[in-house]
Structures are given as C-alpha cells and as structure tokens.
mmCIF file with all atom_site columns, C-alpha atoms in Angstrom:
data_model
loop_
_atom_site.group_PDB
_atom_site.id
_atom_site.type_symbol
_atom_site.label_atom_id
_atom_site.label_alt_id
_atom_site.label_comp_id
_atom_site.label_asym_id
_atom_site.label_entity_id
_atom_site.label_seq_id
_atom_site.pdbx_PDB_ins_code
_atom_site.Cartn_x
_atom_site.Cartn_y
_atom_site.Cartn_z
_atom_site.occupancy
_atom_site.B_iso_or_equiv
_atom_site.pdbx_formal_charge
_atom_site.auth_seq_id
_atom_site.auth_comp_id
_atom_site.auth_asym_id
_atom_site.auth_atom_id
_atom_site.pdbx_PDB_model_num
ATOM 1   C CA . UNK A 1 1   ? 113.839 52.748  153.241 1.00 68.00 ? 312 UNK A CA 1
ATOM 2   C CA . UNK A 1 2   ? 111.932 51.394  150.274 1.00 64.00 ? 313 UNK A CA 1
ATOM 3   C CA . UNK A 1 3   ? 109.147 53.054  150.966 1.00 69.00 ? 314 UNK A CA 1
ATOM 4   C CA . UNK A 1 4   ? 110.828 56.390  152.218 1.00 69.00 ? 315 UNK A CA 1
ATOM 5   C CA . UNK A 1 5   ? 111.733 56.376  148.264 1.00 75.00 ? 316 UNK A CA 1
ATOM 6   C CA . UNK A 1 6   ? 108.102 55.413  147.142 1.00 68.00 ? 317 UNK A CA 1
ATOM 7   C CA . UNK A 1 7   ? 106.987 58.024  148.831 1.00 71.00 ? 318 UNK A CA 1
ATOM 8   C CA . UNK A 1 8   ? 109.425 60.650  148.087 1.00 71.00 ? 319 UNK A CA 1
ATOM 9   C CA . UNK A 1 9   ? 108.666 59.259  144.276 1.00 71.00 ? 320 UNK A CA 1
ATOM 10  C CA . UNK A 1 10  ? 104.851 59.770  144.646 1.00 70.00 ? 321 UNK A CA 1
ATOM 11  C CA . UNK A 1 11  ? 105.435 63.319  146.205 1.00 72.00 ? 322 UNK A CA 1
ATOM 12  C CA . UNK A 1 12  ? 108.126 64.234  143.578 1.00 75.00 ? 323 UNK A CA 1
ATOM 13  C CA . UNK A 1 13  ? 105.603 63.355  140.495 1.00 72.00 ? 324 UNK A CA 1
ATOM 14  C CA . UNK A 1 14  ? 102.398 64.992  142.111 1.00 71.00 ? 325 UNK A CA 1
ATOM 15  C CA . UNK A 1 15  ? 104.234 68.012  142.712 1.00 73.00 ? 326 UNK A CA 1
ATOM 16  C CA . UNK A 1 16  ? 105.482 67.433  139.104 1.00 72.00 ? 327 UNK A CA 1
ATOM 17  C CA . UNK A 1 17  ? 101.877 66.785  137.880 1.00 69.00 ? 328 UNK A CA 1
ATOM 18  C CA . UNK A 1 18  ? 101.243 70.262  139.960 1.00 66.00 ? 329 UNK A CA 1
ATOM 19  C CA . UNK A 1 19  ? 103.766 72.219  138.735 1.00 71.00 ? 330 UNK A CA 1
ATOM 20  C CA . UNK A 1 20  ? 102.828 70.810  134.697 1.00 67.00 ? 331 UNK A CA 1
ATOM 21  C CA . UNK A 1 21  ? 99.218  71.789  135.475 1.00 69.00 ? 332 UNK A CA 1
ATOM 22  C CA . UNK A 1 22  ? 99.831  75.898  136.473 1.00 64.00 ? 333 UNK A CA 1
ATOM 23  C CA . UNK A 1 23  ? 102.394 75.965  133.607 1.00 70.00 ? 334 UNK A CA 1
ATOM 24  C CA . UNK A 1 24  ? 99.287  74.727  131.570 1.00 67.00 ? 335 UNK A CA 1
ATOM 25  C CA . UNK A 1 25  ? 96.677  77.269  132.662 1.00 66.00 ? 336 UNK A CA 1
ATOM 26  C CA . UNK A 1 26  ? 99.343  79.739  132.429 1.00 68.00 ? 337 UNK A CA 1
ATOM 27  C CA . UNK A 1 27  ? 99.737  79.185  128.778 1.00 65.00 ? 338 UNK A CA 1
ATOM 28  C CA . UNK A 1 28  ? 96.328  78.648  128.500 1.00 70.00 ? 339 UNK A CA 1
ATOM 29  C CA . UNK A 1 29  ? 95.708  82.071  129.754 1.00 72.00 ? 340 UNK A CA 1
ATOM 30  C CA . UNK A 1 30  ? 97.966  83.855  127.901 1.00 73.00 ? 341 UNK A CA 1
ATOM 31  C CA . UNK A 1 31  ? 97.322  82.119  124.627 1.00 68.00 ? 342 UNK A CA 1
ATOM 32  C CA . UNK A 1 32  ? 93.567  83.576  125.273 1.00 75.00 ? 343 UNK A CA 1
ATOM 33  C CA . UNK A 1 33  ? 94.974  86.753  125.684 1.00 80.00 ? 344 UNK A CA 1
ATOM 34  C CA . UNK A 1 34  ? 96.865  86.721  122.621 1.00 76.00 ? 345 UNK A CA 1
ATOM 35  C CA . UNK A 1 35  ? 94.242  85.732  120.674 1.00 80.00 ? 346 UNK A CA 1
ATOM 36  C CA . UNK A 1 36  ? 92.643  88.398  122.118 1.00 87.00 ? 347 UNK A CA 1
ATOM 37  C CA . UNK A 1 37  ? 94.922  90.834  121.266 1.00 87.00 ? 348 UNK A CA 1
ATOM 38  C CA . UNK A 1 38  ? 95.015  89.305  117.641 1.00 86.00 ? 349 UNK A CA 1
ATOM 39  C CA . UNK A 1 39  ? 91.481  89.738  117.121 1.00 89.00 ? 350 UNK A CA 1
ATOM 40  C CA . UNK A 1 40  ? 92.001  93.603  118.549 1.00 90.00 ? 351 UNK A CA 1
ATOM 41  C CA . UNK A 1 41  ? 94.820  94.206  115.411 1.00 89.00 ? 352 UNK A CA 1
ATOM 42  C CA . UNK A 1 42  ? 93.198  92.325  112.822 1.00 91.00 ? 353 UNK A CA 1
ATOM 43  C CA . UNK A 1 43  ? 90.066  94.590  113.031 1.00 91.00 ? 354 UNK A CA 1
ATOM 44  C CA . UNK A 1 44  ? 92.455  98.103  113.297 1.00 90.00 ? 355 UNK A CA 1
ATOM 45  C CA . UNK A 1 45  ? 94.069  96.612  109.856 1.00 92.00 ? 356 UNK A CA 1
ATOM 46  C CA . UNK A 1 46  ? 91.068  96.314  108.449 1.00 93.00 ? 357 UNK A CA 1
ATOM 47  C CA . UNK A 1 47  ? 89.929  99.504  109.341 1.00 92.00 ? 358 UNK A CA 1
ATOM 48  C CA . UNK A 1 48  ? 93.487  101.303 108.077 1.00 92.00 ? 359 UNK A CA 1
ATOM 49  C CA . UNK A 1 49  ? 93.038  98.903  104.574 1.00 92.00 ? 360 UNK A CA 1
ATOM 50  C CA . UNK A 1 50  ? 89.302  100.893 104.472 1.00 92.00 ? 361 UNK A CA 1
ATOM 51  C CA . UNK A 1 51  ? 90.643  104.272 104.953 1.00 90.00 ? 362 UNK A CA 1
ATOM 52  C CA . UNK A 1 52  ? 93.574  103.152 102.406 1.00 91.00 ? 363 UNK A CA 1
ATOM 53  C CA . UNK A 1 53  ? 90.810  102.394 99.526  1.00 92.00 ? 364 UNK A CA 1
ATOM 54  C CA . UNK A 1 54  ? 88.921  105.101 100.426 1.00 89.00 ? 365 UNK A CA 1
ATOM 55  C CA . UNK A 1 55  ? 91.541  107.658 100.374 1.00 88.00 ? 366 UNK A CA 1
ATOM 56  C CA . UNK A 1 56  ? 92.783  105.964 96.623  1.00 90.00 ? 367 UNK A CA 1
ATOM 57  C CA . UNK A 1 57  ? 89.428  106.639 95.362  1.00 91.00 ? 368 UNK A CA 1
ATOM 58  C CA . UNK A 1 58  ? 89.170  109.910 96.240  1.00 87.00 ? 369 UNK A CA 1
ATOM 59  C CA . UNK A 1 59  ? 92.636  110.466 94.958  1.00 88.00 ? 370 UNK A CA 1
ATOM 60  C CA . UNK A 1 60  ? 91.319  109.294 91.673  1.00 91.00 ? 371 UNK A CA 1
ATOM 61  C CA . UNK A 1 61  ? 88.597  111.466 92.306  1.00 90.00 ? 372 UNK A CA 1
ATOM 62  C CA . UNK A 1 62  ? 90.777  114.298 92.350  1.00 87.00 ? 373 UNK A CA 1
ATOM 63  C CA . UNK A 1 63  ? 92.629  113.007 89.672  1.00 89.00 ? 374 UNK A CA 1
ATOM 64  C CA . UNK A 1 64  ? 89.893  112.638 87.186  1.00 92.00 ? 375 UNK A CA 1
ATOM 65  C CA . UNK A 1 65  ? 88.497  115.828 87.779  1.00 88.00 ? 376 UNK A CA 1
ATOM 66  C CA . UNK A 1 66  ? 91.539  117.855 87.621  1.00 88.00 ? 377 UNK A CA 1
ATOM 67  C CA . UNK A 1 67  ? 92.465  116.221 84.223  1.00 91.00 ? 378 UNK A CA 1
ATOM 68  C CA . UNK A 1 68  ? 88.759  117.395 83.170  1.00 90.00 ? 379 UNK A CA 1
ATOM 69  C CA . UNK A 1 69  ? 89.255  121.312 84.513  1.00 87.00 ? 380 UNK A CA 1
ATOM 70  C CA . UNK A 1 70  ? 92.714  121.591 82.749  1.00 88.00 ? 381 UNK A CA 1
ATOM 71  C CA . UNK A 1 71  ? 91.303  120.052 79.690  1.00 91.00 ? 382 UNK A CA 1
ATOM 72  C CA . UNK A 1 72  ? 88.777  122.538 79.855  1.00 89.00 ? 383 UNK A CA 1
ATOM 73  C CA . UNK A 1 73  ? 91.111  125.630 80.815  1.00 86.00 ? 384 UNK A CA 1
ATOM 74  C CA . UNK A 1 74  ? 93.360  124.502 77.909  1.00 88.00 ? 385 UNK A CA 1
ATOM 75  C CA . UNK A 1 75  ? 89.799  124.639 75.398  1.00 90.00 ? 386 UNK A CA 1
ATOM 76  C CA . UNK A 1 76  ? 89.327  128.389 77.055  1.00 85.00 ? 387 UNK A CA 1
ATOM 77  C CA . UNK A 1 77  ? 92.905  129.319 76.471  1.00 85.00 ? 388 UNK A CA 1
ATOM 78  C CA . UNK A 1 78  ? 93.265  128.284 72.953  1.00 89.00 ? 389 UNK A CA 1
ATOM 79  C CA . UNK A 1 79  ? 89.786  129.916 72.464  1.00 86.00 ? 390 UNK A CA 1
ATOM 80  C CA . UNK A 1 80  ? 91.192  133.100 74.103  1.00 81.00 ? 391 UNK A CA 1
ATOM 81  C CA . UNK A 1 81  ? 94.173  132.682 71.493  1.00 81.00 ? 392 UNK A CA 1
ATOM 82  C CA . UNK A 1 82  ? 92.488  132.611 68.571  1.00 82.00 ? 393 UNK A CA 1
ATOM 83  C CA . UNK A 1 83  ? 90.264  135.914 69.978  1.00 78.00 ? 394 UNK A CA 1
ATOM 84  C CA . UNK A 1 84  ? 93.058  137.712 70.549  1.00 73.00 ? 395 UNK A CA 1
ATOM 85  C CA . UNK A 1 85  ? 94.922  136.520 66.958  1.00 74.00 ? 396 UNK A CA 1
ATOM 86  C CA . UNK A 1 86  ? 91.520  138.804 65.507  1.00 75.00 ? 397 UNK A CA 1
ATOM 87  C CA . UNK A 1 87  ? 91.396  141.459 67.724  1.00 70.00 ? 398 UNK A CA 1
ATOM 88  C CA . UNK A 1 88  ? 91.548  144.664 65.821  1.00 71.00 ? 399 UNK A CA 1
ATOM 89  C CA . UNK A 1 89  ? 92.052  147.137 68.372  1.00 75.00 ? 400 UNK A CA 1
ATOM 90  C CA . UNK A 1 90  ? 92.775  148.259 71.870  1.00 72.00 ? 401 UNK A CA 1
ATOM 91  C CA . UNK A 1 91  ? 89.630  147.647 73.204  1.00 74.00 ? 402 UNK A CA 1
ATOM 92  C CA . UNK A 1 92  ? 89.644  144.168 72.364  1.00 74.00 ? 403 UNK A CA 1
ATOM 93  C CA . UNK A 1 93  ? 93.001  143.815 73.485  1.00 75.00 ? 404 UNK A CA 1
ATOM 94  C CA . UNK A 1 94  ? 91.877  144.857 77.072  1.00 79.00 ? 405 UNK A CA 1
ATOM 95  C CA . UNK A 1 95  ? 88.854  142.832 76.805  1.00 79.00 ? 406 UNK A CA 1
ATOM 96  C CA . UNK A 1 96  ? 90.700  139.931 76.023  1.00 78.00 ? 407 UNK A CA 1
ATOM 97  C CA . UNK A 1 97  ? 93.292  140.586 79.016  1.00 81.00 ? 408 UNK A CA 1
ATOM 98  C CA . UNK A 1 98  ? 90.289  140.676 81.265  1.00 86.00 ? 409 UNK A CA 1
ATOM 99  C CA . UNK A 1 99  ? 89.290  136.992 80.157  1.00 84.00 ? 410 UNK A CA 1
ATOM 100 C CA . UNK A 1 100 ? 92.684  135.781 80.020  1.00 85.00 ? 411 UNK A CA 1
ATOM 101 C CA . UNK A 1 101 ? 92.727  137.238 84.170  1.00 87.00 ? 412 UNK A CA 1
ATOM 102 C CA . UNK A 1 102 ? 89.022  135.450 84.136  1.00 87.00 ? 413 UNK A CA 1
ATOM 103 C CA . UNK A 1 103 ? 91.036  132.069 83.078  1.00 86.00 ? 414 UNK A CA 1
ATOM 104 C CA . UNK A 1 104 ? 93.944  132.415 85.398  1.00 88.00 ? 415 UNK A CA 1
ATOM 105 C CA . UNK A 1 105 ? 91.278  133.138 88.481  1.00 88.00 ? 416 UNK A CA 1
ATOM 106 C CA . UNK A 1 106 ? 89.412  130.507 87.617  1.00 87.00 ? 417 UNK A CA 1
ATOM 107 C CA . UNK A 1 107 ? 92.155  128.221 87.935  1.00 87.00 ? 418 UNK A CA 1
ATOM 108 C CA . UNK A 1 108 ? 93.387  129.725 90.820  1.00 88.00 ? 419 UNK A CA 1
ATOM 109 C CA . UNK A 1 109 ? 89.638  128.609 92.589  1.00 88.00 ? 420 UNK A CA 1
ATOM 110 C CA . UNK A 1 110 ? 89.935  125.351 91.131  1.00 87.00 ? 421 UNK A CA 1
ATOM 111 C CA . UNK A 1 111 ? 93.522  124.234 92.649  1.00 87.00 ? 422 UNK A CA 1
ATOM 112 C CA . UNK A 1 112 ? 92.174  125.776 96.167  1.00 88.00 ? 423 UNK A CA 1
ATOM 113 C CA . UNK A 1 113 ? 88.858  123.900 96.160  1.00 88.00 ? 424 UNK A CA 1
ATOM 114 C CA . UNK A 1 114 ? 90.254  120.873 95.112  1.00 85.00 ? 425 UNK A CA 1
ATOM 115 C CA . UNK A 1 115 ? 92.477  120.967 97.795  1.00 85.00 ? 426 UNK A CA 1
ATOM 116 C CA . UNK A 1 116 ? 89.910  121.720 100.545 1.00 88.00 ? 427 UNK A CA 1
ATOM 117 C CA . UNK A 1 117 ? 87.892  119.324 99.131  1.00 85.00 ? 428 UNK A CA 1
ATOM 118 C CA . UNK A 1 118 ? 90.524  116.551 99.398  1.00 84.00 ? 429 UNK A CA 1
ATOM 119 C CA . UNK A 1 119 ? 91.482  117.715 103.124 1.00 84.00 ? 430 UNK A CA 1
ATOM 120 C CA . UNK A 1 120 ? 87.955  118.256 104.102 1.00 83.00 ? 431 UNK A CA 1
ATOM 121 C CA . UNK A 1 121 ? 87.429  114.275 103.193 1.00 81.00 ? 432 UNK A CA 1
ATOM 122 C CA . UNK A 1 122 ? 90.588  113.095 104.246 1.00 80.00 ? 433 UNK A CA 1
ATOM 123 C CA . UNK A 1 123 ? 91.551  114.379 107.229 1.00 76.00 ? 434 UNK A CA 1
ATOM 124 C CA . UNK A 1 124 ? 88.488  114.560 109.724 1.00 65.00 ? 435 UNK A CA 1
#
C-alpha cells in the first residue's frame, strides 16, 4: 500500500512537472508573440509621430508664408489707397478699380494654391 502511494506520488508530480512545463512554453510562446506584436506598434507610432512633425512643419510653412502674402496684399492695398486719394479723374478711377480687381484676384490665387499645395503634401 506504501508503495501504491509512492507511486501514485511520483506519477502525480511528473504529470505535475508535465503539465508546469506546456504552461511554460505556452507563455513562452505567447510572450514572443507579444513582443512581436510590440515591436510591430512601436514602429507604426513612430511612423504616425513622423507624419505628425512633418505635417506641423508644413503647417508652419503655410503659416509663414501666408502671413508674408497678406503683409504684402495689405502694402498693395494701402498703395492702391493712396493712388486713388490723387486720382483726378475718371480714368484713373477705372484704372485704379482694375488694380484693386488685380489685388482681390491675386488673393483669390493665393488662398487656392496654398491650399493645393498643403493637400498635395499632405494627403498622398
């Protein structure tokens, strides 16, 4: 009887033993694979934190070179101003109408390329 529980003892822990060792390659495996998968979202992060910086640059972009084409629209219309304060006559009226349309196309173009610029470079 003694030994009948030796036995069933020595049966009991290898199957034990057995049982701890798939549980242990079973974690094993899917602690690889999580890694794995780690490593897969750590590199699309750091692609989105790329395209993050490189779209706030070229927001700046845009930025900086919007503040220089109203500064100079503003220099044309207060130029346009002060033309039309001295014009003498009709025809200088309607000249001066023409430039002030000249202005208003031009930043008309502007706002248009500046926005086909930015969506052009940002959304390929």
């Amino acid at each position: 009887m003694v030994n009948l529980i030796k036995s069933g003892a020595v049966v009991a822990a290898l199957l034990f033993a057995y049982w701890l060792g798939l549980t242990n390659g079973k974690n094993s495996e899917e602690l690889k694979n999580a890694r794995s998968q780690i490593a897969t979202l750590q590199s699309v992060v750091q692609e989105f934190k790329a395209k993050q910086k490189s779209d706030a640059i070229a927001l700046a972009q845009l930025r900086i070179d919007e503040s220089a084409r109203r500064t100079e629209l503003d220099r044309m219309r207060n130029q346009l101003s002060a033309i039309e304060r001295r014009a003498k006559n009709d025809a200088d009226r309607e000249r001066n109408r023409c430039l002030r349309l000249a202005i208003e196309g031009k930043e008309l173009l502007e706002e248009a390329s500046r926005a086909i610029k930015f969506c052009a470079e940002n959304h390929k």
